[in-house]
Coordinates of C-alpha atoms in Angstrom, one line a residue:
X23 CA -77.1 28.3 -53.6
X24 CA -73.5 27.2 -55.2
X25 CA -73.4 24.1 -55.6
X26 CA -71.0 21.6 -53.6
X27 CA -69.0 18.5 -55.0
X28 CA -68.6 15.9 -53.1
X29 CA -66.9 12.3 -53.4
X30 CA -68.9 9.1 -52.4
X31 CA -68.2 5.2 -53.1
X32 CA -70.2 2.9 -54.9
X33 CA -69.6 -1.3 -55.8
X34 CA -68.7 -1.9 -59.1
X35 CA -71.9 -3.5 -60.6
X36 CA -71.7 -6.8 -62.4
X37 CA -71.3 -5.1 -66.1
X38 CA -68.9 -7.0 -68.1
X39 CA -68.3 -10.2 -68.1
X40 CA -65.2 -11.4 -66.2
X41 CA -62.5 -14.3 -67.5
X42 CA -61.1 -17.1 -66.2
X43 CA -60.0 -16.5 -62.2
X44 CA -56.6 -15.2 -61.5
X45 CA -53.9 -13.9 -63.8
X46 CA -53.0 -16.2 -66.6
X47 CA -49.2 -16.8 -65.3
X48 CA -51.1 -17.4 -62.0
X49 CA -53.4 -20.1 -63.9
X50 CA -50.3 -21.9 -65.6
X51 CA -48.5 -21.9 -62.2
X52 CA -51.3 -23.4 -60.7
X53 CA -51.4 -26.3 -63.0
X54 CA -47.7 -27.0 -63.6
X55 CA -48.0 -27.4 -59.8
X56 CA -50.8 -30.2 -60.3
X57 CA -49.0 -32.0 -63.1
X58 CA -45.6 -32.1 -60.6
X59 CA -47.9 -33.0 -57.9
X60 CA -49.8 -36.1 -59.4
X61 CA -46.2 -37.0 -60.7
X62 CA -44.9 -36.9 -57.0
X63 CA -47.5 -38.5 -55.5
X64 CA -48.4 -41.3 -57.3
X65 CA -44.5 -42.1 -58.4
X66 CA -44.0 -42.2 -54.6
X67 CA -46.9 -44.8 -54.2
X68 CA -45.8 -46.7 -57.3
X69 CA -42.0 -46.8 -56.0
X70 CA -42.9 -47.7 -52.9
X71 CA -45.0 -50.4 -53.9
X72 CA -41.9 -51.7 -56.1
X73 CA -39.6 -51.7 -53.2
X74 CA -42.1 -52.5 -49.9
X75 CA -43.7 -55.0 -48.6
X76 CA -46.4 -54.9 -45.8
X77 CA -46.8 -57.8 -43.4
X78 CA -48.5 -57.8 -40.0
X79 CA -46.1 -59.0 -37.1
X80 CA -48.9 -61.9 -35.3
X81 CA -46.5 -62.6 -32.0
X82 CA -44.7 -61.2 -29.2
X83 CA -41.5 -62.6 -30.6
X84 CA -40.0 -58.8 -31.0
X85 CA -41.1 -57.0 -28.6
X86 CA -40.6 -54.2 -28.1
X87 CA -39.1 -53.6 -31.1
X88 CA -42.4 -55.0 -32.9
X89 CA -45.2 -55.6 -31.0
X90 CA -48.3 -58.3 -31.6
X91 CA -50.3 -57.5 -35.0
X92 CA -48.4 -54.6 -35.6
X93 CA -48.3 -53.7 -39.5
X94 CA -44.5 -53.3 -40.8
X95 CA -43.3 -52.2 -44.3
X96 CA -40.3 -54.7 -45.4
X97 CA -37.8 -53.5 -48.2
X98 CA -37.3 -56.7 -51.1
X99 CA -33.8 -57.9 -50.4
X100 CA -31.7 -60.8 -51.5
X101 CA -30.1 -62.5 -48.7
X102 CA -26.5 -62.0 -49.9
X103 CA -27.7 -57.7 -48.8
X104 CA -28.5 -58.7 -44.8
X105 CA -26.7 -57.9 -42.6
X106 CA -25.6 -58.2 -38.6
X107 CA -28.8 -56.9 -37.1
X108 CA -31.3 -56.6 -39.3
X109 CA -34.8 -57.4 -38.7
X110 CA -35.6 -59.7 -41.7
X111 CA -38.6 -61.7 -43.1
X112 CA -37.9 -65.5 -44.2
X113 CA -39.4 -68.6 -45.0
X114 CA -38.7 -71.5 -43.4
X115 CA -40.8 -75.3 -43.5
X116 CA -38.5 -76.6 -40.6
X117 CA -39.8 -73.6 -38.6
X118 CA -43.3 -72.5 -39.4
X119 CA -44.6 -74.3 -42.9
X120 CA -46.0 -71.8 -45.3
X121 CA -45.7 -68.3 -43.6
X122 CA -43.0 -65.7 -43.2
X123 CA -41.2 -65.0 -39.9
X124 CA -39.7 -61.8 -39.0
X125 CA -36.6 -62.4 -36.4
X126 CA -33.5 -60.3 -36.2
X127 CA -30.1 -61.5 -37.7
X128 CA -27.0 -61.8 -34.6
X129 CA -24.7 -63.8 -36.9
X130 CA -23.8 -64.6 -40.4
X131 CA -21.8 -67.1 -42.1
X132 CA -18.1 -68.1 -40.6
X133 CA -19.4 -66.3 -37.2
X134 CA -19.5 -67.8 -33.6
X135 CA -22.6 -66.7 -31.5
X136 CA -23.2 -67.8 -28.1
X137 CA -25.2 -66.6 -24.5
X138 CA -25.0 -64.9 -22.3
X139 CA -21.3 -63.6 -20.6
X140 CA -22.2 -60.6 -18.7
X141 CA -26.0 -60.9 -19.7
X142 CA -24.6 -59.8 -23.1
X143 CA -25.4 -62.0 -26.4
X144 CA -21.4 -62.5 -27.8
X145 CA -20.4 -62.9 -31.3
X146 CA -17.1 -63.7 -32.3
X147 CA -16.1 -63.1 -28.8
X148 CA -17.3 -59.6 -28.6
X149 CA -19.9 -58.7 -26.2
X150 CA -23.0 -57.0 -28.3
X151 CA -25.2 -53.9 -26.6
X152 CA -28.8 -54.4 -28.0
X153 CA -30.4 -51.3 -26.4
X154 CA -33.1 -51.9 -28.6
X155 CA -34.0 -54.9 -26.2
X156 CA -36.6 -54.9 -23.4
X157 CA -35.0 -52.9 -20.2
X158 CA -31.7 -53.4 -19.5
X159 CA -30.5 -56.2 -22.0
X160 CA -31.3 -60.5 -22.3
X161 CA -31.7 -61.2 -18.4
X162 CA -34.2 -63.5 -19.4
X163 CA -32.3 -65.1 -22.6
X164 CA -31.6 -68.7 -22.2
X165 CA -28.4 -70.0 -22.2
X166 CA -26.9 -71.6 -25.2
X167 CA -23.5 -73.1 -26.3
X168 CA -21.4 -71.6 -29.0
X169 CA -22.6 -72.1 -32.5
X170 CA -20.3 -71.1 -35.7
X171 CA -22.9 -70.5 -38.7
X172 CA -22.3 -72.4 -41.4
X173 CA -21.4 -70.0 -44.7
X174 CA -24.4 -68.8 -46.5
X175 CA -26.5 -68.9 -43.3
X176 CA -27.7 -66.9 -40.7
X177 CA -28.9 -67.0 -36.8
X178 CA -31.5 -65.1 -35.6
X179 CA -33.2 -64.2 -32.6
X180 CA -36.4 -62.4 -31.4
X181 CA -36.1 -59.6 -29.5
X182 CA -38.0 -60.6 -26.8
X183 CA -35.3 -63.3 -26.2
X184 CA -37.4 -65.3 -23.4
X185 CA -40.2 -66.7 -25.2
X186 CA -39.0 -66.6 -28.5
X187 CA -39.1 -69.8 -31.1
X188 CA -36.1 -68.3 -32.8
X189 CA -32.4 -69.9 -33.4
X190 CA -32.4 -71.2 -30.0
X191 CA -35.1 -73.4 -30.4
X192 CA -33.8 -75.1 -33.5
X193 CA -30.1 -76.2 -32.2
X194 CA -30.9 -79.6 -32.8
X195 CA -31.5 -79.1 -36.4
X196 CA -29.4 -80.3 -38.7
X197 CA -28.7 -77.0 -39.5
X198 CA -28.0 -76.0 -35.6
X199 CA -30.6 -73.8 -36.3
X200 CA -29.3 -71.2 -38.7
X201 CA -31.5 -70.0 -42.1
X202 CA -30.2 -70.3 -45.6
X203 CA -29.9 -66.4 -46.6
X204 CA -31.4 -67.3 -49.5
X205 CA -34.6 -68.1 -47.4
X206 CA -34.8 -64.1 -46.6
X207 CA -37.3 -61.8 -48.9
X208 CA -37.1 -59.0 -47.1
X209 CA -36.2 -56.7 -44.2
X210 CA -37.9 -55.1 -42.5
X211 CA -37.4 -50.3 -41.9
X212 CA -40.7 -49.3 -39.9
X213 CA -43.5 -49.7 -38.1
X214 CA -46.0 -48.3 -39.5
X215 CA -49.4 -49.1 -37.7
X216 CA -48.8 -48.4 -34.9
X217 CA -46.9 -45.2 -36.5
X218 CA -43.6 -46.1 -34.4
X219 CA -41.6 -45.0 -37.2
X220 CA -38.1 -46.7 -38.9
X221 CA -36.6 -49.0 -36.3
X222 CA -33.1 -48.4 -34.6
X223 CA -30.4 -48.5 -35.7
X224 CA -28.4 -52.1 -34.2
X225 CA -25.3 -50.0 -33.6
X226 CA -23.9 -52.8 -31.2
X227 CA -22.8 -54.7 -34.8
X228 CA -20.9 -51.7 -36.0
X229 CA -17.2 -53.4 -34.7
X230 CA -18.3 -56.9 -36.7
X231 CA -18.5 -55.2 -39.5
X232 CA -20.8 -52.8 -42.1
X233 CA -24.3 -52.4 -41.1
X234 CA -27.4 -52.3 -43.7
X235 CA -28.0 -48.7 -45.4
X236 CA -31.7 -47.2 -44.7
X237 CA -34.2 -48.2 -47.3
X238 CA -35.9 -45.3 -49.3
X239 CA -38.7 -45.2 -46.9
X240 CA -38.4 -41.5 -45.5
X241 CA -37.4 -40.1 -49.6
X242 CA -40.9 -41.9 -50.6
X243 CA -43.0 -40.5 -47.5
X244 CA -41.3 -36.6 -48.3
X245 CA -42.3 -37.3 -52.4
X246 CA -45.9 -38.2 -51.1
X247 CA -46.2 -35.6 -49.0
X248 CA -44.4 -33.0 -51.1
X249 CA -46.9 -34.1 -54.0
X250 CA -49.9 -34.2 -51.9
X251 CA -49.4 -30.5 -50.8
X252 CA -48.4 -29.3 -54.5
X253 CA -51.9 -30.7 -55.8
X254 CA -53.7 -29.5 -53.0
X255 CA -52.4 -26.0 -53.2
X256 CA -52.4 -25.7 -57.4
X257 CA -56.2 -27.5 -56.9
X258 CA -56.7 -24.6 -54.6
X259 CA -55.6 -21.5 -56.9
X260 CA -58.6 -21.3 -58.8
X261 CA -61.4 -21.4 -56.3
X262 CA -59.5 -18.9 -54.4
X263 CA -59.1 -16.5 -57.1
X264 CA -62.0 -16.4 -57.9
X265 CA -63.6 -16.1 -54.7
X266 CA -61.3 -12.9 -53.8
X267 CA -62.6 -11.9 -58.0
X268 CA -66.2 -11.4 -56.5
X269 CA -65.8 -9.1 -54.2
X270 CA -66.7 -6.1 -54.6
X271 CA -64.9 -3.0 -55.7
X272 CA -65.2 0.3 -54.2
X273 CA -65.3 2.8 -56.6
X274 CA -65.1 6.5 -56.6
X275 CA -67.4 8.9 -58.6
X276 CA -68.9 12.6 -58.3
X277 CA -71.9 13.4 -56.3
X278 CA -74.8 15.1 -58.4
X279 CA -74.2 19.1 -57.8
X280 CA -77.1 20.3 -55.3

């Protein structure tokens, strides 16, 4: 009988040696991505630790803005940078001797503060919405008389204005309970444990005057993140390459003739 040809597949044995995994541009890609990666990343740490500051919040003073032993990241600051509404950390001995104190800044220097008209804090006359506030507003602030802040000073308040050792509790001072700005070392963009995220912005101060810019917070996180995934995904190139390398190959060939 003639004999017939047919066509059959077999894997490509092991044979020659193989290279490296993956194409060479493939290879160099892979480990630029690493280098820009590890650059990223740990610049994004390092910048962040040059800029933040992490303190945990130990009373209910700010609620709900801040809540008990929440951890916060605070952004260095000179006091001549705070502004109407910041949240702000400061030293004080005539309120709590050796340890910082977060409270939010309603006045500055040359200002006139005073509670409640309306149930509304008012500065220089002007009636302040603080929706970041527990429900509807202050209802349980406690009254006080007009104070005008001394320049280069600042009042501040907690957020939860009812129980509070803030401003209001210091009006006998000598200082009718204002902070030297220079007292303030930093103020405060997030929450971060619990992962409440940067806080609101006090747009009830707008018609006083500028407000505070963001902090670099959010560019940091996106350079960590960014980072993270580049060295992940160059670290991955390799393995992956070389795992789809072993598979194996069908191959065609010519059947023996019968």
């Amino acid at each position: 009988m003639g004999g017939e040809s047919t066509i059959r597949t077999a894997p490509q044995g092991g044979g020659a040696s193989r290279g490296p995994a993956g194409s060479r541009t493939g290879q160099r890609l892979s480990g630029l991505a690493v280098a820009l990666g590890l650059v990223l990343f740990l610049g994004g740490f390092a910048w962040g630790a040059v800029i933040y500051r992490p303190y945990t919040v130990p009373t209910s003073s700010m609620v709900p803005t801040i809540g008990t032993g929440d951890r916060v990241l605070a952004q260095r600051v000179d006091g001549d940078e705070v502004r109407r509404g910041d949240v702000v950390v400061f030293t004080d001995k005539t309120w709590v001797t050796n340890a910082p104190v977060v409270k939010r800044v309603v006045a500055v220097g040359g200002d006139t503060v005073a509670c409640c008209t309306d149930g509304k804090l008012t500065v220089n006359g002007k009636q302040i919405d603080e929706p970041y506030l527990a429900g509807d507003g202050p209802a349980e602030i406690r009254n006080f008389p007009t104070v005008t802040v001394p320049k280069d000073r600042l009042f501040l308040l907690g957020d939860e204005r009812s129980g509070s050792l803030d401003s209001t509790a210091h009006l006998t001072d000598a200082a009718s309970g204002t902070v030297a700005r220079s007292a303030v070392s930093a103020r405060v963009d997030a929450v971060v444990w619990p992962m409440d995220g940067m806080l609101q912005r006090p747009t009830g101060f707008e018609e006083l005057g500028a407000l505070s810019s963001a902090g670099p917070l959010r560019t940091i996180v996106v350079l960590i993140v960014v980072g993270g995934v580049l060295v992940m995904g160059g670290g991955a190139y390799g393995p992956i390459a070389n795992r789809l390398a072993k598979r194996p190959t069908p191959r065609t060939e010519p059947a023996s003739a019968r």
